């Protein structure tokens, strides 16, 4: 059964594979992907390895490597999603490959950006690769809403 967890795993795998293109982590990634897609038989494995090679070359030669990577993520997400749908047992191998590739990626490829915005009296609790523990009590209660500012008296024109 292909559920949200499998869909998320396919997207994480696609993002990780594409991030590794044109980096020192590429050989590990390419080999691991070949092993994953071997489940579909030798022709499927060869096809995927050719796609990987072509996409990695595209990233390496593109003046906007990050843009090329962004463009490739949906295709690899679909390929990995199809693999996981057909072979659910590949999930553990894909997770292991993701961990291995992430550890091998150069530092700049491991940086992630997160933007969080709270407006009015809203709160934002966010984390990346960690935990959030929130304790609230009487001394940590939300501040009261701001007091209304009275409108100026008169017609607003200076005399």
mmCIF file with all atom_site columns, N, CA and C in Angstrom, residues 80-155:
data_model
loop_
_atom_site.group_PDB
_atom_site.id
_atom_site.type_symbol
_atom_site.label_atom_id
_atom_site.label_alt_id
_atom_site.label_comp_id
_atom_site.label_asym_id
_atom_site.label_entity_id
_atom_site.label_seq_id
_atom_site.pdbx_PDB_ins_code
_atom_site.Cartn_x
_atom_site.Cartn_y
_atom_site.Cartn_z
_atom_site.occupancy
_atom_site.B_iso_or_equiv
_atom_site.pdbx_formal_charge
_atom_site.auth_seq_id
_atom_site.auth_comp_id
_atom_site.auth_asym_id
_atom_site.auth_atom_id
_atom_site.pdbx_PDB_model_num
ATOM 1   N N  . UNK A 1 80  ? 10.986  7.014  -7.938 1.00 0.00 ? 80  UNK A N  1
ATOM 2   C CA . UNK A 1 80  ? 11.103  6.329  -6.647 1.00 0.00 ? 80  UNK A CA 1
ATOM 3   C C  . UNK A 1 80  ? 9.731   5.942  -6.101 1.00 0.00 ? 80  UNK A C  1
ATOM 4   N N  . UNK A 1 81  ? 8.729   6.786  -6.322 1.00 0.00 ? 81  UNK A N  1
ATOM 5   C CA . UNK A 1 81  ? 7.371   6.437  -5.906 1.00 0.00 ? 81  UNK A CA 1
ATOM 6   C C  . UNK A 1 81  ? 6.873   5.186  -6.609 1.00 0.00 ? 81  UNK A C  1
ATOM 7   N N  . UNK A 1 82  ? 7.147   5.089  -7.903 1.00 0.00 ? 82  UNK A N  1
ATOM 8   C CA . UNK A 1 82  ? 6.741   3.897  -8.661 1.00 0.00 ? 82  UNK A CA 1
ATOM 9   C C  . UNK A 1 82  ? 7.466   2.660  -8.153 1.00 0.00 ? 82  UNK A C  1
ATOM 10  N N  . UNK A 1 83  ? 8.753   2.810  -7.860 1.00 0.00 ? 83  UNK A N  1
ATOM 11  C CA . UNK A 1 83  ? 9.523   1.679  -7.324 1.00 0.00 ? 83  UNK A CA 1
ATOM 12  C C  . UNK A 1 83  ? 8.942   1.216  -5.989 1.00 0.00 ? 83  UNK A C  1
ATOM 13  N N  . UNK A 1 84  ? 8.659   2.163  -5.104 1.00 0.00 ? 84  UNK A N  1
ATOM 14  C CA . UNK A 1 84  ? 8.128   1.813  -3.783 1.00 0.00 ? 84  UNK A CA 1
ATOM 15  C C  . UNK A 1 84  ? 6.716   1.224  -3.879 1.00 0.00 ? 84  UNK A C  1
ATOM 16  N N  . UNK A 1 85  ? 5.934   1.679  -4.850 1.00 0.00 ? 85  UNK A N  1
ATOM 17  C CA . UNK A 1 85  ? 4.600   1.097  -5.043 1.00 0.00 ? 85  UNK A CA 1
ATOM 18  C C  . UNK A 1 85  ? 4.697   -0.362 -5.459 1.00 0.00 ? 85  UNK A C  1
ATOM 19  N N  . UNK A 1 86  ? 5.618   -0.622 -6.370 1.00 0.00 ? 86  UNK A N  1
ATOM 20  C CA . UNK A 1 86  ? 5.761   -1.981 -6.884 1.00 0.00 ? 86  UNK A CA 1
ATOM 21  C C  . UNK A 1 86  ? 6.510   -2.892 -5.913 1.00 0.00 ? 86  UNK A C  1
ATOM 22  N N  . UNK A 1 87  ? 7.495   -2.313 -5.229 1.00 0.00 ? 87  UNK A N  1
ATOM 23  C CA . UNK A 1 87  ? 8.345   -3.098 -4.322 1.00 0.00 ? 87  UNK A CA 1
ATOM 24  C C  . UNK A 1 87  ? 8.407   -2.399 -2.951 1.00 0.00 ? 87  UNK A C  1
ATOM 25  N N  . UNK A 1 88  ? 7.380   -2.534 -2.127 1.00 0.00 ? 88  UNK A N  1
ATOM 26  C CA . UNK A 1 88  ? 7.374   -1.872 -0.818 1.00 0.00 ? 88  UNK A CA 1
ATOM 27  C C  . UNK A 1 88  ? 8.564   -2.265 0.055  1.00 0.00 ? 88  UNK A C  1
ATOM 28  N N  . UNK A 1 89  ? 9.128   -3.457 -0.185 1.00 0.00 ? 89  UNK A N  1
ATOM 29  C CA . UNK A 1 89  ? 10.285  -3.891 0.601  1.00 0.00 ? 89  UNK A CA 1
ATOM 30  C C  . UNK A 1 89  ? 11.525  -3.045 0.316  1.00 0.00 ? 89  UNK A C  1
ATOM 31  N N  . UNK A 1 90  ? 11.491  -2.220 -0.729 1.00 0.00 ? 90  UNK A N  1
ATOM 32  C CA . UNK A 1 90  ? 12.634  -1.357 -1.053 1.00 0.00 ? 90  UNK A CA 1
ATOM 33  C C  . UNK A 1 90  ? 12.735  -0.156 -0.112 1.00 0.00 ? 90  UNK A C  1
ATOM 34  N N  . UNK A 1 91  ? 11.703  0.073  0.697  1.00 0.00 ? 91  UNK A N  1
ATOM 35  C CA . UNK A 1 91  ? 11.681  1.248  1.573  1.00 0.00 ? 91  UNK A CA 1
ATOM 36  C C  . UNK A 1 91  ? 12.874  1.276  2.526  1.00 0.00 ? 91  UNK A C  1
ATOM 37  N N  . UNK A 1 92  ? 13.158  0.155  3.167  1.00 0.00 ? 92  UNK A N  1
ATOM 38  C CA . UNK A 1 92  ? 14.283  0.132  4.122  1.00 0.00 ? 92  UNK A CA 1
ATOM 39  C C  . UNK A 1 92  ? 15.616  0.387  3.408  1.00 0.00 ? 92  UNK A C  1
ATOM 40  N N  . UNK A 1 93  ? 15.773  -0.183 2.220  1.00 0.00 ? 93  UNK A N  1
ATOM 41  C CA . UNK A 1 93  ? 17.009  0.047  1.466  1.00 0.00 ? 93  UNK A CA 1
ATOM 42  C C  . UNK A 1 93  ? 17.126  1.510  1.046  1.00 0.00 ? 93  UNK A C  1
ATOM 43  N N  . UNK A 1 94  ? 16.005  2.118  0.667  1.00 0.00 ? 94  UNK A N  1
ATOM 44  C CA . UNK A 1 94  ? 16.034  3.536  0.294  1.00 0.00 ? 94  UNK A CA 1
ATOM 45  C C  . UNK A 1 94  ? 16.369  4.401  1.503  1.00 0.00 ? 94  UNK A C  1
ATOM 46  N N  . UNK A 1 95  ? 15.801  4.097  2.655  1.00 0.00 ? 95  UNK A N  1
ATOM 47  C CA . UNK A 1 95  ? 16.135  4.851  3.876  1.00 0.00 ? 95  UNK A CA 1
ATOM 48  C C  . UNK A 1 95  ? 17.629  4.752  4.188  1.00 0.00 ? 95  UNK A C  1
ATOM 49  N N  . UNK A 1 96  ? 18.174  3.556  4.064  1.00 0.00 ? 96  UNK A N  1
ATOM 50  C CA . UNK A 1 96  ? 19.609  3.366  4.334  1.00 0.00 ? 96  UNK A CA 1
ATOM 51  C C  . UNK A 1 96  ? 20.449  4.156  3.332  1.00 0.00 ? 96  UNK A C  1
ATOM 52  N N  . UNK A 1 97  ? 20.033  4.149  2.071  1.00 0.00 ? 97  UNK A N  1
ATOM 53  C CA . UNK A 1 97  ? 20.769  4.914  1.052  1.00 0.00 ? 97  UNK A CA 1
ATOM 54  C C  . UNK A 1 97  ? 20.703  6.408  1.347  1.00 0.00 ? 97  UNK A C  1
ATOM 55  N N  . UNK A 1 98  ? 19.544  6.894  1.724  1.00 0.00 ? 98  UNK A N  1
ATOM 56  C CA . UNK A 1 98  ? 19.394  8.315  2.068  1.00 0.00 ? 98  UNK A CA 1
ATOM 57  C C  . UNK A 1 98  ? 20.352  8.687  3.190  1.00 0.00 ? 98  UNK A C  1
ATOM 58  N N  . UNK A 1 99  ? 20.395  7.874  4.236  1.00 0.00 ? 99  UNK A N  1
ATOM 59  C CA . UNK A 1 99  ? 21.299  8.151  5.364  1.00 0.00 ? 99  UNK A CA 1
ATOM 60  C C  . UNK A 1 99  ? 22.757  8.142  4.915  1.00 0.00 ? 99  UNK A C  1
ATOM 61  N N  . UNK A 1 100 ? 23.117  7.175  4.097  1.00 0.00 ? 100 UNK A N  1
ATOM 62  C CA . UNK A 1 100 ? 24.500  7.057  3.625  1.00 0.00 ? 100 UNK A CA 1
ATOM 63  C C  . UNK A 1 100 ? 24.889  8.249  2.749  1.00 0.00 ? 100 UNK A C  1
ATOM 64  N N  . UNK A 1 101 ? 23.997  8.635  1.860  1.00 0.00 ? 101 UNK A N  1
ATOM 65  C CA . UNK A 1 101 ? 24.291  9.754  0.959  1.00 0.00 ? 101 UNK A CA 1
ATOM 66  C C  . UNK A 1 101 ? 24.356  11.063 1.733  1.00 0.00 ? 101 UNK A C  1
ATOM 67  N N  . UNK A 1 102 ? 23.420  11.277 2.629  1.00 0.00 ? 102 UNK A N  1
ATOM 68  C CA . UNK A 1 102 ? 23.439  12.523 3.415  1.00 0.00 ? 102 UNK A CA 1
ATOM 69  C C  . UNK A 1 102 ? 24.741  12.666 4.195  1.00 0.00 ? 102 UNK A C  1
ATOM 70  N N  . UNK A 1 103 ? 25.234  11.570 4.725  1.00 0.00 ? 103 UNK A N  1
ATOM 71  C CA . UNK A 1 103 ? 26.498  11.622 5.473  1.00 0.00 ? 103 UNK A CA 1
ATOM 72  C C  . UNK A 1 103 ? 27.671  11.952 4.554  1.00 0.00 ? 103 UNK A C  1
ATOM 73  N N  . UNK A 1 104 ? 27.564  11.574 3.280  1.00 0.00 ? 104 UNK A N  1
ATOM 74  C CA . UNK A 1 104 ? 28.666  11.793 2.339  1.00 0.00 ? 104 UNK A CA 1
ATOM 75  C C  . UNK A 1 104 ? 28.580  13.138 1.612  1.00 0.00 ? 104 UNK A C  1
ATOM 76  N N  . UNK A 1 105 ? 27.437  13.821 1.696  1.00 0.00 ? 105 UNK A N  1
ATOM 77  C CA . UNK A 1 105 ? 27.289  15.088 0.987  1.00 0.00 ? 105 UNK A CA 1
ATOM 78  C C  . UNK A 1 105 ? 28.221  16.147 1.550  1.00 0.00 ? 105 UNK A C  1
ATOM 79  N N  . UNK A 1 106 ? 28.742  16.980 0.688  1.00 0.00 ? 106 UNK A N  1
ATOM 80  C CA . UNK A 1 106 ? 29.542  18.109 1.190  1.00 0.00 ? 106 UNK A CA 1
ATOM 81  C C  . UNK A 1 106 ? 28.657  19.019 2.036  1.00 0.00 ? 106 UNK A C  1
ATOM 82  N N  . UNK A 1 107 ? 29.243  19.693 2.958  1.00 0.00 ? 107 UNK A N  1
ATOM 83  C CA . UNK A 1 107 ? 28.511  20.545 3.896  1.00 0.00 ? 107 UNK A CA 1
ATOM 84  C C  . UNK A 1 107 ? 27.504  21.481 3.226  1.00 0.00 ? 107 UNK A C  1
ATOM 85  N N  . UNK A 1 108 ? 27.834  22.221 2.174  1.00 0.00 ? 108 UNK A N  1
ATOM 86  C CA . UNK A 1 108 ? 26.836  23.141 1.622  1.00 0.00 ? 108 UNK A CA 1
ATOM 87  C C  . UNK A 1 108 ? 25.563  22.437 1.166  1.00 0.00 ? 108 UNK A C  1
ATOM 88  N N  . UNK A 1 109 ? 25.650  21.177 0.764  1.00 0.00 ? 109 UNK A N  1
ATOM 89  C CA . UNK A 1 109 ? 24.473  20.451 0.317  1.00 0.00 ? 109 UNK A CA 1
ATOM 90  C C  . UNK A 1 109 ? 23.610  20.005 1.489  1.00 0.00 ? 109 UNK A C  1
ATOM 91  N N  . UNK A 1 110 ? 24.130  20.110 2.715  1.00 0.00 ? 110 UNK A N  1
ATOM 92  C CA . UNK A 1 110 ? 23.364  19.689 3.876  1.00 0.00 ? 110 UNK A CA 1
ATOM 93  C C  . UNK A 1 110 ? 22.667  20.857 4.551  1.00 0.00 ? 110 UNK A C  1
ATOM 94  N N  . UNK A 1 111 ? 22.790  22.035 4.026  1.00 0.00 ? 111 UNK A N  1
ATOM 95  C CA . UNK A 1 111 ? 22.143  23.183 4.632  1.00 0.00 ? 111 UNK A CA 1
ATOM 96  C C  . UNK A 1 111 ? 20.721  23.290 4.122  1.00 0.00 ? 111 UNK A C  1
ATOM 97  N N  . UNK A 1 112 ? 19.810  23.545 5.032  1.00 0.00 ? 112 UNK A N  1
ATOM 98  C CA . UNK A 1 112 ? 18.409  23.672 4.682  1.00 0.00 ? 112 UNK A CA 1
ATOM 99  C C  . UNK A 1 112 ? 17.926  25.022 5.179  1.00 0.00 ? 112 UNK A C  1
ATOM 100 N N  . UNK A 1 113 ? 16.990  25.591 4.498  1.00 0.00 ? 113 UNK A N  1
ATOM 101 C CA . UNK A 1 113 ? 16.439  26.883 4.878  1.00 0.00 ? 113 UNK A CA 1
ATOM 102 C C  . UNK A 1 113 ? 14.987  26.695 5.268  1.00 0.00 ? 113 UNK A C  1
ATOM 103 N N  . UNK A 1 114 ? 14.605  27.366 6.323  1.00 0.00 ? 114 UNK A N  1
ATOM 104 C CA . UNK A 1 114 ? 13.224  27.288 6.780  1.00 0.00 ? 114 UNK A CA 1
ATOM 105 C C  . UNK A 1 114 ? 12.763  28.694 7.110  1.00 0.00 ? 114 UNK A C  1
ATOM 106 N N  . UNK A 1 115 ? 11.622  29.083 6.618  1.00 0.00 ? 115 UNK A N  1
ATOM 107 C CA . UNK A 1 115 ? 11.049  30.392 6.900  1.00 0.00 ? 115 UNK A CA 1
ATOM 108 C C  . UNK A 1 115 ? 9.755   30.192 7.679  1.00 0.00 ? 115 UNK A C  1
ATOM 109 N N  . UNK A 1 116 ? 9.660   30.841 8.815  1.00 0.00 ? 116 UNK A N  1
ATOM 110 C CA . UNK A 1 116 ? 8.472   30.739 9.656  1.00 0.00 ? 116 UNK A CA 1
ATOM 111 C C  . UNK A 1 116 ? 7.991   32.142 9.980  1.00 0.00 ? 116 UNK A C  1
ATOM 112 N N  . UNK A 1 117 ? 6.704   32.359 9.867  1.00 0.00 ? 117 UNK A N  1
ATOM 113 C CA . UNK A 1 117 ? 6.147   33.678 10.129 1.00 0.00 ? 117 UNK A CA 1
ATOM 114 C C  . UNK A 1 117 ? 4.945   33.540 11.039 1.00 0.00 ? 117 UNK A C  1
ATOM 115 N N  . UNK A 1 118 ? 4.917   34.367 12.049 1.00 0.00 ? 118 UNK A N  1
ATOM 116 C CA . UNK A 1 118 ? 3.744   34.447 12.925 1.00 0.00 ? 118 UNK A CA 1
ATOM 117 C C  . UNK A 1 118 ? 3.260   35.887 12.875 1.00 0.00 ? 118 UNK A C  1
ATOM 118 N N  . UNK A 1 119 ? 1.983   36.038 12.728 1.00 0.00 ? 119 UNK A N  1
ATOM 119 C CA . UNK A 1 119 ? 1.420   37.384 12.672 1.00 0.00 ? 119 UNK A CA 1
ATOM 120 C C  . UNK A 1 119 ? 0.427   37.573 13.817 1.00 0.00 ? 119 UNK A C  1
ATOM 121 N N  . UNK A 1 120 ? 0.170   38.829 14.073 1.00 0.00 ? 120 UNK A N  1
ATOM 122 C CA . UNK A 1 120 ? -0.752  39.202 15.136 1.00 0.00 ? 120 UNK A CA 1
ATOM 123 C C  . UNK A 1 120 ? -0.257  38.578 16.442 1.00 0.00 ? 120 UNK A C  1
ATOM 124 N N  . UNK A 1 121 ? -1.044  37.794 17.104 1.00 0.00 ? 121 UNK A N  1
ATOM 125 C CA . UNK A 1 121 ? -0.604  37.173 18.350 1.00 0.00 ? 121 UNK A CA 1
ATOM 126 C C  . UNK A 1 121 ? -0.276  35.703 18.160 1.00 0.00 ? 121 UNK A C  1
ATOM 127 N N  . UNK A 1 122 ? 0.065   35.337 16.931 1.00 0.00 ? 122 UNK A N  1
ATOM 128 C CA . UNK A 1 122 ? 0.371   33.939 16.641 1.00 0.00 ? 122 UNK A CA 1
ATOM 129 C C  . UNK A 1 122 ? 1.727   33.527 17.177 1.00 0.00 ? 122 UNK A C  1
ATOM 130 N N  . UNK A 1 123 ? 1.923   32.240 17.259 1.00 0.00 ? 123 UNK A N  1
ATOM 131 C CA . UNK A 1 123 ? 3.187   31.670 17.694 1.00 0.00 ? 123 UNK A CA 1
ATOM 132 C C  . UNK A 1 123 ? 3.657   30.681 16.637 1.00 0.00 ? 123 UNK A C  1
ATOM 133 N N  . UNK A 1 124 ? 4.944   30.537 16.517 1.00 0.00 ? 124 UNK A N  1
ATOM 134 C CA . UNK A 1 124 ? 5.509   29.549 15.608 1.00 0.00 ? 124 UNK A CA 1
ATOM 135 C C  . UNK A 1 124 ? 6.443   28.660 16.406 1.00 0.00 ? 124 UNK A C  1
ATOM 136 N N  . UNK A 1 125 ? 6.273   27.372 16.257 1.00 0.00 ? 125 UNK A N  1
ATOM 137 C CA . UNK A 1 125 ? 7.174   26.392 16.850 1.00 0.00 ? 125 UNK A CA 1
ATOM 138 C C  . UNK A 1 125 ? 7.714   25.595 15.676 1.00 0.00 ? 125 UNK A C  1
ATOM 139 N N  . UNK A 1 126 ? 9.002   25.632 15.442 1.00 0.00 ? 126 UNK A N  1
ATOM 140 C CA . UNK A 1 126 ? 9.567   24.951 14.281 1.00 0.00 ? 126 UNK A CA 1
ATOM 141 C C  . UNK A 1 126 ? 10.909  24.331 14.651 1.00 0.00 ? 126 UNK A C  1
ATOM 142 N N  . UNK A 1 127 ? 11.249  23.275 13.938 1.00 0.00 ? 127 UNK A N  1
ATOM 143 C CA . UNK A 1 127 ? 12.536  22.619 14.152 1.00 0.00 ? 127 UNK A CA 1
ATOM 144 C C  . UNK A 1 127 ? 12.961  21.943 12.867 1.00 0.00 ? 127 UNK A C  1
ATOM 145 N N  . UNK A 1 128 ? 14.243  21.771 12.726 1.00 0.00 ? 128 UNK A N  1
ATOM 146 C CA . UNK A 1 128 ? 14.802  20.958 11.660 1.00 0.00 ? 128 UNK A CA 1
ATOM 147 C C  . UNK A 1 128 ? 15.759  19.979 12.312 1.00 0.00 ? 128 UNK A C  1
ATOM 148 N N  . UNK A 1 129 ? 15.521  18.715 12.061 1.00 0.00 ? 129 UNK A N  1
ATOM 149 C CA . UNK A 1 129 ? 16.389  17.671 12.597 1.00 0.00 ? 129 UNK A CA 1
ATOM 150 C C  . UNK A 1 129 ? 16.537  17.762 14.112 1.00 0.00 ? 129 UNK A C  1
ATOM 151 N N  . UNK A 1 130 ? 15.456  18.021 14.796 1.00 0.00 ? 130 UNK A N  1
ATOM 152 C CA . UNK A 1 130 ? 15.536  18.115 16.245 1.00 0.00 ? 130 UNK A CA 1
ATOM 153 C C  . UNK A 1 130 ? 14.158  18.046 16.860 1.00 0.00 ? 130 UNK A C  1
ATOM 154 N N  . UNK A 1 131 ? 14.103  18.367 18.115 1.00 0.00 ? 131 UNK A N  1
ATOM 155 C CA . UNK A 1 131 ? 12.855  18.308 18.862 1.00 0.00 ? 131 UNK A CA 1
ATOM 156 C C  . UNK A 1 131 ? 12.490  19.693 19.356 1.00 0.00 ? 131 UNK A C  1
ATOM 157 N N  . UNK A 1 132 ? 11.207  19.896 19.532 1.00 0.00 ? 132 UNK A N  1
ATOM 158 C CA . UNK A 1 132 ? 10.717  21.114 20.169 1.00 0.00 ? 132 UNK A CA 1
ATOM 159 C C  . UNK A 1 132 ? 10.007  20.677 21.436 1.00 0.00 ? 132 UNK A C  1
ATOM 160 N N  . UNK A 1 133 ? 10.405  21.272 22.526 1.00 0.00 ? 133 UNK A N  1
ATOM 161 C CA . UNK A 1 133 ? 9.744   21.000 23.795 1.00 0.00 ? 133 UNK A CA 1
ATOM 162 C C  . UNK A 1 133 ? 9.244   22.341 24.302 1.00 0.00 ? 133 UNK A C  1
ATOM 163 N N  . UNK A 1 134 ? 7.947   22.452 24.473 1.00 0.00 ? 134 UNK A N  1
ATOM 164 C CA . UNK A 1 134 ? 7.342   23.708 24.882 1.00 0.00 ? 134 UNK A CA 1
ATOM 165 C C  . UNK A 1 134 ? 6.689   23.498 26.237 1.00 0.00 ? 134 UNK A C  1
ATOM 166 N N  . UNK A 1 135 ? 7.069   24.329 27.177 1.00 0.00 ? 135 UNK A N  1
ATOM 167 C CA . UNK A 1 135 ? 6.453   24.298 28.494 1.00 0.00 ? 135 UNK A CA 1
ATOM 168 C C  . UNK A 1 135 ? 5.701   25.615 28.663 1.00 0.00 ? 135 UNK A C  1
ATOM 169 N N  . UNK A 1 136 ? 4.465   25.539 29.017 1.00 0.00 ? 136 UNK A N  1
ATOM 170 C CA . UNK A 1 136 ? 3.720   26.761 29.293 1.00 0.00 ? 136 UNK A CA 1
ATOM 171 C C  . UNK A 1 136 ? 3.119   26.658 30.670 1.00 0.00 ? 136 UNK A C  1
ATOM 172 N N  . UNK A 1 137 ? 3.044   27.747 31.300 1.00 0.00 ? 137 UNK A N  1
ATOM 173 C CA . UNK A 1 137 ? 2.470   27.825 32.637 1.00 0.00 ? 137 UNK A CA 1
ATOM 174 C C  . UNK A 1 137 ? 2.036   29.249 32.891 1.00 0.00 ? 137 UNK A C  1
ATOM 175 N N  . UNK A 1 138 ? 1.631   29.532 34.108 1.00 0.00 ? 138 UNK A N  1
ATOM 176 C CA . UNK A 1 138 ? 1.145   30.885 34.398 1.00 0.00 ? 138 UNK A CA 1
ATOM 177 C C  . UNK A 1 138 ? 2.194   31.954 34.110 1.00 0.00 ? 138 UNK A C  1
ATOM 178 N N  . UNK A 1 139 ? 3.455   31.660 34.384 1.00 0.00 ? 139 UNK A N  1
ATOM 179 C CA . UNK A 1 139 ? 4.496   32.666 34.159 1.00 0.00 ? 139 UNK A CA 1
ATOM 180 C C  . UNK A 1 139 ? 4.939   32.708 32.701 1.00 0.00 ? 139 UNK A C  1
ATOM 181 N N  . UNK A 1 140 ? 4.474   31.772 31.883 1.00 0.00 ? 140 UNK A N  1
ATOM 182 C CA . UNK A 1 140 ? 4.868   31.742 30.481 1.00 0.00 ? 140 UNK A CA 1
ATOM 183 C C  . UNK A 1 140 ? 3.670   31.880 29.556 1.00 0.00 ? 140 UNK A C  1
ATOM 184 N N  . UNK A 1 141 ? 2.588   32.384 30.075 1.00 0.00 ? 141 UNK A N  1
ATOM 185 C CA . UNK A 1 141 ? 1.379   32.511 29.267 1.00 0.00 ? 141 UNK A CA 1
ATOM 186 C C  . UNK A 1 141 ? 1.591   33.541 28.171 1.00 0.00 ? 141 UNK A C  1
ATOM 187 N N  . UNK A 1 142 ? 0.780   33.447 27.154 1.00 0.00 ? 142 UNK A N  1
ATOM 188 C CA . UNK A 1 142 ? 0.865   34.392 26.039 1.00 0.00 ? 142 UNK A CA 1
ATOM 189 C C  . UNK A 1 142 ? 0.585   35.794 26.545 1.00 0.00 ? 142 UNK A C  1
ATOM 190 N N  . UNK A 1 143 ? 1.273   36.769 25.988 1.00 0.00 ? 143 UNK A N  1
ATOM 191 C CA . UNK A 1 143 ? 1.012   38.142 26.419 1.00 0.00 ? 143 UNK A CA 1
ATOM 192 C C  . UNK A 1 143 ? -0.399  38.558 25.996 1.00 0.00 ? 143 UNK A C  1
ATOM 193 N N  . UNK A 1 144 ? -0.989  39.481 26.757 1.00 0.00 ? 144 UNK A N  1
ATOM 194 C CA . UNK A 1 144 ? -2.330  39.920 26.381 1.00 0.00 ? 144 UNK A CA 1
ATOM 195 C C  . UNK A 1 144 ? -2.286  40.653 25.049 1.00 0.00 ? 144 UNK A C  1
ATOM 196 N N  . UNK A 1 145 ? -3.428  40.705 24.360 1.00 0.00 ? 145 UNK A N  1
ATOM 197 C CA . UNK A 1 145 ? -3.429  41.424 23.087 1.00 0.00 ? 145 UNK A CA 1
ATOM 198 C C  . UNK A 1 145 ? -3.128  42.900 23.318 1.00 0.00 ? 145 UNK A C  1
ATOM 199 N N  . UNK A 1 146 ? -2.558  43.557 22.315 1.00 0.00 ? 146 UNK A N  1
ATOM 200 C CA . UNK A 1 146 ? -2.237  44.975 22.506 1.00 0.00 ? 146 UNK A CA 1
ATOM 201 C C  . UNK A 1 146 ? -3.504  45.788 22.737 1.00 0.00 ? 146 UNK A C  1
ATOM 202 N N  . UNK A 1 147 ? -3.351  46.817 23.553 1.00 0.00 ? 147 UNK A N  1
ATOM 203 C CA . UNK A 1 147 ? -4.484  47.686 23.854 1.00 0.00 ? 147 UNK A CA 1
ATOM 204 C C  . UNK A 1 147 ? -4.809  48.516 22.622 1.00 0.00 ? 147 UNK A C  1
ATOM 205 N N  . UNK A 1 148 ? -6.086  48.822 22.470 1.00 0.00 ? 148 UNK A N  1
ATOM 206 C CA . UNK A 1 148 ? -6.503  49.651 21.340 1.00 0.00 ? 148 UNK A CA 1
ATOM 207 C C  . UNK A 1 148 ? -5.972  51.064 21.535 1.00 0.00 ? 148 UNK A C  1
ATOM 208 N N  . UNK A 1 149 ? -5.515  51.656 20.460 1.00 0.00 ? 149 UNK A N  1
ATOM 209 C CA . UNK A 1 149 ? -5.035  53.039 20.510 1.00 0.00 ? 149 UNK A CA 1
ATOM 210 C C  . UNK A 1 149 ? -6.210  53.938 20.183 1.00 0.00 ? 149 UNK A C  1
ATOM 211 N N  . UNK A 1 150 ? -6.528  54.859 21.103 1.00 0.00 ? 150 UNK A N  1
ATOM 212 C CA . UNK A 1 150 ? -7.682  55.726 20.838 1.00 0.00 ? 150 UNK A CA 1
ATOM 213 C C  . UNK A 1 150 ? -7.426  56.630 19.642 1.00 0.00 ? 150 UNK A C  1
ATOM 214 N N  . UNK A 1 151 ? -8.477  56.902 18.884 1.00 0.00 ? 151 UNK A N  1
ATOM 215 C CA . UNK A 1 151 ? -8.367  57.789 17.737 1.00 0.00 ? 151 UNK A CA 1
ATOM 216 C C  . UNK A 1 151 ? -8.148  59.220 18.229 1.00 0.00 ? 151 UNK A C  1
ATOM 217 N N  . UNK A 1 152 ? -7.403  60.022 17.458 1.00 0.00 ? 152 UNK A N  1
ATOM 218 C CA . UNK A 1 152 ? -7.186  61.409 17.888 1.00 0.00 ? 152 UNK A CA 1
ATOM 219 C C  . UNK A 1 152 ? -8.517  62.172 17.909 1.00 0.00 ? 152 UNK A C  1
ATOM 220 N N  . UNK A 1 153 ? -8.582  63.122 18.832 1.00 0.00 ? 153 UNK A N  1
ATOM 221 C CA . UNK A 1 153 ? -9.798  63.937 18.934 1.00 0.00 ? 153 UNK A CA 1
ATOM 222 C C  . UNK A 1 153 ? -9.803  64.972 17.853 1.00 0.00 ? 153 UNK A C  1
ATOM 223 N N  . UNK A 1 154 ? -10.948 65.413 17.477 1.00 0.00 ? 154 UNK A N  1
ATOM 224 C CA . UNK A 1 154 ? -11.081 66.464 16.463 1.00 0.00 ? 154 UNK A CA 1
ATOM 225 C C  . UNK A 1 154 ? -11.171 65.842 15.076 1.00 0.00 ? 154 UNK A C  1
ATOM 226 N N  . UNK A 1 155 ? -10.996 66.680 14.067 1.00 0.00 ? 155 UNK A N  1
ATOM 227 C CA . UNK A 1 155 ? -11.161 66.217 12.703 1.00 0.00 ? 155 UNK A CA 1
ATOM 228 C C  . UNK A 1 155 ? -9.839  65.779 12.091 1.00 0.00 ? 155 UNK A C  1
#
